[in-house]
Short mmCIF file of C-alpha atoms in Angstrom, two decimals:
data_model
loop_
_atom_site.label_atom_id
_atom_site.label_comp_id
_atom_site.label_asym_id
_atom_site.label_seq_id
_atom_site.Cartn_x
_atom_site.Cartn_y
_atom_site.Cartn_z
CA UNK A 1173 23.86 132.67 -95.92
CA UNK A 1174 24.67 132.64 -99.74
CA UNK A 1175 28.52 134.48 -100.05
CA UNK A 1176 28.18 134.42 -104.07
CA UNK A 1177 27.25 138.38 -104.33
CA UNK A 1178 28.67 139.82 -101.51
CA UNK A 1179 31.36 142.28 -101.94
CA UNK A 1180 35.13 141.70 -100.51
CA UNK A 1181 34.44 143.87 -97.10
CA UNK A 1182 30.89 142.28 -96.44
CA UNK A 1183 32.78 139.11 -96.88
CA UNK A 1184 36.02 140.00 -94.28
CA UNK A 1185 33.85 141.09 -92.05
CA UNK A 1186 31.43 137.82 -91.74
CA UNK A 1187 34.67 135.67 -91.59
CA UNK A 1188 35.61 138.34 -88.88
CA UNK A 1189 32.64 137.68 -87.25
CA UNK A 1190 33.19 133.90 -87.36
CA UNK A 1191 31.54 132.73 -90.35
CA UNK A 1192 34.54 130.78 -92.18
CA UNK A 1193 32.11 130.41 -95.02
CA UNK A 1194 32.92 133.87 -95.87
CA UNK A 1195 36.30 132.99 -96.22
CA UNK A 1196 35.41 129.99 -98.09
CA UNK A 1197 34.16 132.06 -101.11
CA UNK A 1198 36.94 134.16 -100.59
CA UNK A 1199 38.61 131.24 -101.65
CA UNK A 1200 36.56 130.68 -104.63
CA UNK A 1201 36.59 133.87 -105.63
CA UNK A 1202 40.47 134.70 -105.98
CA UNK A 1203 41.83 131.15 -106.54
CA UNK A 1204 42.17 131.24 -109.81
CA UNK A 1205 43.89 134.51 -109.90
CA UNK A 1206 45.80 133.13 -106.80
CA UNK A 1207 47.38 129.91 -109.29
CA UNK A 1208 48.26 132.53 -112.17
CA UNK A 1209 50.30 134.45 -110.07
CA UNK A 1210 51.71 131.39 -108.75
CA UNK A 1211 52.07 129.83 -112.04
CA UNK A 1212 53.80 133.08 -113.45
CA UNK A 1213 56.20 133.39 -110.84
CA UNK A 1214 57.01 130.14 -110.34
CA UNK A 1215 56.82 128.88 -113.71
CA UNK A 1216 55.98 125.09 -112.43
CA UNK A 1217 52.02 124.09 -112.75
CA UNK A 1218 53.03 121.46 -110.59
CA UNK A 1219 54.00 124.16 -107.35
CA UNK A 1220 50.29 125.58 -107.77
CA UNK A 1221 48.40 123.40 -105.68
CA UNK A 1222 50.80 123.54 -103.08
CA UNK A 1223 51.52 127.23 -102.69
CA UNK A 1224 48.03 128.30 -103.27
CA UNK A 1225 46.92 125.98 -100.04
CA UNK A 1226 49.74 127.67 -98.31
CA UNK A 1227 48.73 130.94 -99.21
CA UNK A 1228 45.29 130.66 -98.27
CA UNK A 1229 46.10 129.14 -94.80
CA UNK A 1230 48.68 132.44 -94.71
CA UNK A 1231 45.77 134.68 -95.70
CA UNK A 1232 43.00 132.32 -93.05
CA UNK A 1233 45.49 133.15 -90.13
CA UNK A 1234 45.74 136.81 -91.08
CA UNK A 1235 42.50 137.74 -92.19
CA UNK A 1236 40.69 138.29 -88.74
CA UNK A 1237 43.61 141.62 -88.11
CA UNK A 1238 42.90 143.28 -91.63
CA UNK A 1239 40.79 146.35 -92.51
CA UNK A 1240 39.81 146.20 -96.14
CA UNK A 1241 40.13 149.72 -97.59
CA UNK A 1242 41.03 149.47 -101.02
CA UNK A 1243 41.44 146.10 -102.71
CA UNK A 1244 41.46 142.68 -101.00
CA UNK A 1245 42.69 141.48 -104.12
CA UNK A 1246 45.86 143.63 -103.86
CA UNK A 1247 46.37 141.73 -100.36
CA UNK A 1248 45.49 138.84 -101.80
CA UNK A 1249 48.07 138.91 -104.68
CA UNK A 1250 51.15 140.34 -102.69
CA UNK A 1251 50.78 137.44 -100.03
CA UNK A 1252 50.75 135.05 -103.01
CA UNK A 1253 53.56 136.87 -105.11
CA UNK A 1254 55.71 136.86 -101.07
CA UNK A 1255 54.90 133.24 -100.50
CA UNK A 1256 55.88 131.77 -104.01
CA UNK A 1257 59.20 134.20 -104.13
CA UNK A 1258 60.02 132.65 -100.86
CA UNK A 1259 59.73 129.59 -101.77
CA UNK A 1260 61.83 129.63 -104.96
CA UNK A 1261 64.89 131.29 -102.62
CA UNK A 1262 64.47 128.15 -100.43
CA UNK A 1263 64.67 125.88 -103.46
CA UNK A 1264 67.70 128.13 -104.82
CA UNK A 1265 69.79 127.70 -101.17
CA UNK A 1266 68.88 124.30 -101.26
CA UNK A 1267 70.68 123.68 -104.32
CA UNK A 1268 73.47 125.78 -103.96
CA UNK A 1269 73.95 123.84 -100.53
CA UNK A 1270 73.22 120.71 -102.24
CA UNK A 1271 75.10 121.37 -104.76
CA UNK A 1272 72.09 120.00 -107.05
CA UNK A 1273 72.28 121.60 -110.55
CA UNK A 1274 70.64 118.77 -112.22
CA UNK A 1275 67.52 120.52 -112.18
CA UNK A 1276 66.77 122.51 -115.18
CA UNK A 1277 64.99 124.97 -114.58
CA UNK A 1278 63.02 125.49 -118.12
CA UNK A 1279 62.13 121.90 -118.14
CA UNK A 1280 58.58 123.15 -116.90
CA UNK A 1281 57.08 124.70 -119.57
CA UNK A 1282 53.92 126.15 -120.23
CA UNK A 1283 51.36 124.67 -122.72
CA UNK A 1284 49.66 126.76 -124.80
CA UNK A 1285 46.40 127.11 -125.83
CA UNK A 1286 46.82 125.66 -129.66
CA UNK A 1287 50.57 124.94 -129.79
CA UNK A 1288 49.85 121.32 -131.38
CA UNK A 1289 49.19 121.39 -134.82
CA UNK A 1290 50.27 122.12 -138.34
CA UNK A 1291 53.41 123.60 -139.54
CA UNK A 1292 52.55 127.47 -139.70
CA UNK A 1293 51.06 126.98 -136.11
CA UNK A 1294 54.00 124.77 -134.53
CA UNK A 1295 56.22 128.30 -135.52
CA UNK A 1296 53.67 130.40 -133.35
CA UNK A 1297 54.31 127.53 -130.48
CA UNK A 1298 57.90 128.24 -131.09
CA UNK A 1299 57.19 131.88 -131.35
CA UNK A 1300 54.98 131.92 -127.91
CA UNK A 1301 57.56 129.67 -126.05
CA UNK A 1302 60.33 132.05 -127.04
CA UNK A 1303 58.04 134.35 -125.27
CA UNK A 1304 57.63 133.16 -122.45
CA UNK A 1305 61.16 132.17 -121.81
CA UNK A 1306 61.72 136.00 -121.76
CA UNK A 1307 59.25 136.12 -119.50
CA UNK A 1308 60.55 134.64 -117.36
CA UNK A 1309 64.05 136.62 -117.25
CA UNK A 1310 62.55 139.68 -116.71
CA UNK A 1311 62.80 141.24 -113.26
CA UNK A 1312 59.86 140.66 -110.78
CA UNK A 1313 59.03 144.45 -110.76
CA UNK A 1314 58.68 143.99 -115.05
CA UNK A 1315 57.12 140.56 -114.82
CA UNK A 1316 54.57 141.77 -112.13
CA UNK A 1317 53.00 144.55 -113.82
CA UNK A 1318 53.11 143.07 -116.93
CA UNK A 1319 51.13 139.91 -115.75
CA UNK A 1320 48.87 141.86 -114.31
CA UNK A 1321 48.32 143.91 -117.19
CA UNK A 1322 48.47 140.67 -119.67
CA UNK A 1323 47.17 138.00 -117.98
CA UNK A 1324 44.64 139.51 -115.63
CA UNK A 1325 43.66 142.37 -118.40
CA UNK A 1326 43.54 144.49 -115.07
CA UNK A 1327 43.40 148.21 -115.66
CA UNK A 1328 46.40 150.75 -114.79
CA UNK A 1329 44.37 152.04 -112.00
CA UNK A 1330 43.42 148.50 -110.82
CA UNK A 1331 47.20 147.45 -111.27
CA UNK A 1332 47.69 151.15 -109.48
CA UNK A 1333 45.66 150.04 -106.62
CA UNK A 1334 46.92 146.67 -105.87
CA UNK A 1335 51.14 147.62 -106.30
CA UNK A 1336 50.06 150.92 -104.55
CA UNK A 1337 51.59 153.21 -107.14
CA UNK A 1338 50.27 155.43 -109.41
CA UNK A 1339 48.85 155.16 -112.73
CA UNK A 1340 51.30 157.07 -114.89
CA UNK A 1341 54.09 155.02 -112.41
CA UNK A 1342 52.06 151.89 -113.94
CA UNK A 1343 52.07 153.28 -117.87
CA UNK A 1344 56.15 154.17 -116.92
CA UNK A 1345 56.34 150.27 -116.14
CA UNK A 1346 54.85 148.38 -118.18
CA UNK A 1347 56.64 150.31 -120.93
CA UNK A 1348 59.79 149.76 -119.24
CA UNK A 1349 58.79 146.12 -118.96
CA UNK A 1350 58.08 146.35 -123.05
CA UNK A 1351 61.05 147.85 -123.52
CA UNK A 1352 62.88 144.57 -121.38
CA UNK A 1353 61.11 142.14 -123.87
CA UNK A 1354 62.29 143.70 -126.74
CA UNK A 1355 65.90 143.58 -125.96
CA UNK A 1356 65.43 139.78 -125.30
CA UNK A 1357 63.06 139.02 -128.64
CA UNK A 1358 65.10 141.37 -130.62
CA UNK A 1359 64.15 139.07 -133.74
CA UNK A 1360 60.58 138.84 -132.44
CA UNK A 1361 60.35 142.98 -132.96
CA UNK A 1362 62.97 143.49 -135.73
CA UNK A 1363 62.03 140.72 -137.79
CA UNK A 1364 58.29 140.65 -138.04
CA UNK A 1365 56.68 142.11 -141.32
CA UNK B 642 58.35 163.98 -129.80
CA UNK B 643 61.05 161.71 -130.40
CA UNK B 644 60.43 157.66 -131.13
CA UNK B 645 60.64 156.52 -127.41
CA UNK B 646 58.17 159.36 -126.06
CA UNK B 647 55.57 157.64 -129.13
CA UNK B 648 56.60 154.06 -128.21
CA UNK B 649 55.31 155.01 -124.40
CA UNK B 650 52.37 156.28 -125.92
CA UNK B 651 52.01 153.08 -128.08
CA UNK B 652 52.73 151.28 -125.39
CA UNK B 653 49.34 153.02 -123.30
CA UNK B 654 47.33 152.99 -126.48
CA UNK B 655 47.84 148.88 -127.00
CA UNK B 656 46.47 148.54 -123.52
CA UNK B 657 43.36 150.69 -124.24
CA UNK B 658 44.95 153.98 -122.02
CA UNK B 659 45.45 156.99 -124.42
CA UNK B 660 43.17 159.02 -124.83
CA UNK B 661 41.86 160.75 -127.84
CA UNK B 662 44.23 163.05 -128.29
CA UNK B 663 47.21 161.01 -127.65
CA UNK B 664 45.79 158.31 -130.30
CA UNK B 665 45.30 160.71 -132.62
CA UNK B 666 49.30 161.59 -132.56
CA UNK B 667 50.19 158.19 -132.31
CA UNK B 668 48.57 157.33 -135.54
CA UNK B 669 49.87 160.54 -137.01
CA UNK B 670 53.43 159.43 -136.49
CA UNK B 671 52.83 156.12 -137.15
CA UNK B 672 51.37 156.94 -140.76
CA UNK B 673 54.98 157.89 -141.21
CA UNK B 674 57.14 155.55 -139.59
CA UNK B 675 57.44 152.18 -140.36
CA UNK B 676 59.53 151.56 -137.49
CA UNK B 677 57.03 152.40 -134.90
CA UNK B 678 53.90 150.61 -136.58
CA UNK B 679 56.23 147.51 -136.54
CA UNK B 680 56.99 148.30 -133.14
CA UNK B 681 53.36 148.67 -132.60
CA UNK B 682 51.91 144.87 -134.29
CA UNK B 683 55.23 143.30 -132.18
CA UNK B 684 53.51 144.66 -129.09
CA UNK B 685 50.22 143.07 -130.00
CA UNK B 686 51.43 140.38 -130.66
CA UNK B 687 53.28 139.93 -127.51
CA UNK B 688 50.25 140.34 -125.83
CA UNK B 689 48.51 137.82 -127.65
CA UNK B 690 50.84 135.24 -127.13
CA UNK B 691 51.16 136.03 -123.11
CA UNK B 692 47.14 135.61 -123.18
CA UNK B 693 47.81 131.88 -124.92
CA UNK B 694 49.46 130.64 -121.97
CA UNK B 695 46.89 128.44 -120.59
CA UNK B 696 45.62 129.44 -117.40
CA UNK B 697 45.64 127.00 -114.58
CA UNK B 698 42.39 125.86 -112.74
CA UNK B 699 42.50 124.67 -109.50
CA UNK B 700 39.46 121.91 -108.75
CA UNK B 701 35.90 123.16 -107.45
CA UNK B 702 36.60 121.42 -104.19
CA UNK B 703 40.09 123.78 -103.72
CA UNK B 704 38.08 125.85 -100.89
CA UNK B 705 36.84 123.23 -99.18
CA UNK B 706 40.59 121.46 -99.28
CA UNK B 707 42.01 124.93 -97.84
CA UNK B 708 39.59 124.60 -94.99
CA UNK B 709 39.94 121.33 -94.48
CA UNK B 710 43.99 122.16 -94.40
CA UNK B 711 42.87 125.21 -92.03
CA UNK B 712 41.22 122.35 -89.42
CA UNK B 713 44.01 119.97 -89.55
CA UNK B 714 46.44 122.71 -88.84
CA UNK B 715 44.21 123.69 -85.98
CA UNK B 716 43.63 120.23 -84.61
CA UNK B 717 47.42 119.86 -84.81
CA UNK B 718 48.46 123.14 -83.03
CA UNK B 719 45.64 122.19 -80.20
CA UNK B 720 47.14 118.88 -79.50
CA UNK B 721 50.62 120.04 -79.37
CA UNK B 722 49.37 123.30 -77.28
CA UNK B 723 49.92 121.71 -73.83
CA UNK B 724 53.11 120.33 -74.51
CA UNK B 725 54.37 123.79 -75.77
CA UNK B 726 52.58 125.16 -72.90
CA UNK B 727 54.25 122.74 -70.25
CA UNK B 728 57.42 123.52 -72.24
CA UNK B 729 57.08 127.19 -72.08
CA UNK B 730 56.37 127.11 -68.32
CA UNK B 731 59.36 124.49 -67.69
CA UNK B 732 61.75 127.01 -69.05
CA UNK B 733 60.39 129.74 -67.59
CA UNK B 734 60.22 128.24 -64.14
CA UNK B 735 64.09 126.75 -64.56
CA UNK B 736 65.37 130.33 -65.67
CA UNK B 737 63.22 132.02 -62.85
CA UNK B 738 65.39 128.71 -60.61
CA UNK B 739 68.49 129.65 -61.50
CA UNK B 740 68.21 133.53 -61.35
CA UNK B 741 66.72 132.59 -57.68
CA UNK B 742 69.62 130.44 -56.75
CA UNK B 743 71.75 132.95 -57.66
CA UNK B 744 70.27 135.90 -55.69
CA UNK B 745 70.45 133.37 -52.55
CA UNK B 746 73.84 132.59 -53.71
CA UNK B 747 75.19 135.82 -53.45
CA UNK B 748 73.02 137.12 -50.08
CA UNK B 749 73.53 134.12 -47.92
CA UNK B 750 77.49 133.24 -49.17
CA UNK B 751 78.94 133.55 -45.51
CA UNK B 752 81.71 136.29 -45.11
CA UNK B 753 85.06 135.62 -45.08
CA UNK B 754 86.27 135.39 -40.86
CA UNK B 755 88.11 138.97 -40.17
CA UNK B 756 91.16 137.55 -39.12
CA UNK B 757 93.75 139.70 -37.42
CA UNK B 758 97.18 140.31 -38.70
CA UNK B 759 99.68 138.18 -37.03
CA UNK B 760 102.11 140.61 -35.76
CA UNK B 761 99.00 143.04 -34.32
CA UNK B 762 98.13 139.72 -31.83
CA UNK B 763 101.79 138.73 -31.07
CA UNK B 764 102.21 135.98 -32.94
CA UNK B 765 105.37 135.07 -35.02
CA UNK B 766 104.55 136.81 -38.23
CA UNK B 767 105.44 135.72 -41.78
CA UNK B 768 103.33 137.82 -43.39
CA UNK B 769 104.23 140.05 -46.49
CA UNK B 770 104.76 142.87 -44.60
CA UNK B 771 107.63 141.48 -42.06
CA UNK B 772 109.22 139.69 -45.10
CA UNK B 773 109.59 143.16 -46.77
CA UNK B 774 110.79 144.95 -43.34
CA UNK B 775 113.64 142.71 -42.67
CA UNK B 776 114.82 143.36 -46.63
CA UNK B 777 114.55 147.15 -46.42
CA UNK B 778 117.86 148.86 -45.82
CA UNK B 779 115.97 152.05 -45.00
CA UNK B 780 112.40 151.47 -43.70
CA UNK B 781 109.04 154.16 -43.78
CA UNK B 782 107.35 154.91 -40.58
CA UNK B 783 105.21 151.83 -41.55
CA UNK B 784 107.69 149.78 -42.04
CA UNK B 785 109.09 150.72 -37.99
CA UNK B 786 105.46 150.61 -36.80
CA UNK B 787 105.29 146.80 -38.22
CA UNK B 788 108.80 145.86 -36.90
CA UNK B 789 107.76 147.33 -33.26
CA UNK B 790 104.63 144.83 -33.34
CA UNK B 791 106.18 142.22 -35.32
CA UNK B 792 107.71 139.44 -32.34
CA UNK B 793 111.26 138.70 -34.35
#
């Protein structure tokens, strides 16, 4: 049986019935979105392999206990979000034990999508990297909802669904988020014509 | 409204969520403050340069990896599932030993012998009791009762 055009229950149900390609298009169908978060949180393209195996396997071993009744997405990402968080606190104890801090952890940046090229574009790299790095020091809440929002141009009420919280609780955070950024690119807001 | 209350609105009407009305007083204030329309193209902007992070693909053969990472991790657990079984049983069958060995312990320990104070069956006592008799300058009814049965 072709997977392609079933919907997200049809497709939890066949893999609960055995079928594991159900859960292979599963796979297909949310591994991209599964790397992003990955990538976001983690800030390392080299993690994403890695983690996105392990949170597939996570999801293969829990999938047969789950009823879906809103968004297997939502499931999807807060496995993925849990699995890379955890991972970065094991990395962070084994440094402090290790006493490691040779590591920096900005040396993994992004690239972006035309950061390579003449002068008035090479300040928009700049501009975009100086984004990101606040990015990155936002809070997880901030980071989260703004991602989502950003990255995966999901709606409030989709972003509602999958955080479980409501839509004006998504407008209140993403503004708050906003409101984050622009303390840390002050020049970014202030400056610009 | 003050310039926050706007900036949520902004905020919602960047991301396509105001509605008509709330548009309509955005771009009213907006029309006469510069601060908010600046606020307004920096938040654009933002969001254009979050979108220009290259996503990251993962190969067309990532599901087929997971599953084959999904079999491995089964074949493993099945070969190590006796041992652990074996293993589970040993220590359950050594703690059920011990608690056993225990229990017989305590119900078959063989009583101490009952053995009759020396001065009740005539022999020379040097028990506690006479010790204390022959030091007390003005002895209890006990006390007589052990020196009557006590040989000295």
């Amino acid at each position: 049986m072709n997977y392609a055009e079933s919907d997200d229950r049809s497709l939890v149900q066949a893999f609960q019935n055995g079928d594991e390609r159900a859960f292979e298009e599963i796979v297909r169908r949310y591994q991209r979105q599964v790397a992003n978060v990955i990538y976001m949180t983690s800030g390392t393209p080299q993690d994403v392999p890695d983690l996105a195996q392990e949170v597939f396997l996570k999801i293969y071993k829990s999938l047969g206990g789950i009823t879906v009744e809103h968004s297997l997405f939502s499931w999807i990402y807060r496995i993925a979000v849990n699995v890379t968080i955890d991972e970065l606190r094991r990395r962070k104890i084994r440094r402090m034990t290790s006493l490691d801090f040779s590591g920096d952890p900005e040396e993994n940046e992004p690239t972006f999508r035309d950061s390579s090229l003449p002068d008035d574009q090479l300040v928009s790299a700049e501009r975009r990297e100086q984004v990101w790095k606040a990015l990155r020091k936002l809070s997880d809440t901030s980071r989260t909802v703004l991602l989502l929002r950003e990255y995966e141009e999901l709606s409030y009420k989709e972003i509602g669904d999958i955080l479980h919280i409501s839509e004006q609780a998504v407008k209140s955070r993403i503004f708050r988020a906003r409101e984050e950024l622009k303390e840390l690119l002050k020049d970014y807001f202030e400056v610009r014509p | 409204m003050n310039h926050r209350d706007i900036r949520k609105l902004i905020s919602a009407m960047v991301d396509g969520e105001l509605d008509d009305a709330g548009t309509k007083r955005v771009n009213e204030h907006m029309a006469s403050c510069p601060s908010c329309t600046r606020y307004a193209r920096a938040l654009r902007a933002v969001s254009a340069d979050i979108r220009s992070v290259i996503p990251i693909t993962l190969p067309d053969t990532f599901p087929l990896a997971v599953l084959r990472a999904v079999h491995a991790e089964q074949a493993e657990s099945r070969i190590w599932m006796p041992v652990e079984l074996f293993a589970r049983r040993f220590v359950v069958g050594l703690g059920a030993a011990v608690v056993l060995s225990v229990a017989l312990a305590m119900t078959i320990r063989p009583e101490e012998p009952v053995v009759a104070e020396p001065y009740l069956t005539g022999e020379l006592s040097d028990s506690t009791a006479t010790r204390i008799l022959l030091t007390k300058e003005t002895p209890s009814k006990n006390d007589l009762l052990l020196a009557v049965v006590s040989p000295e």
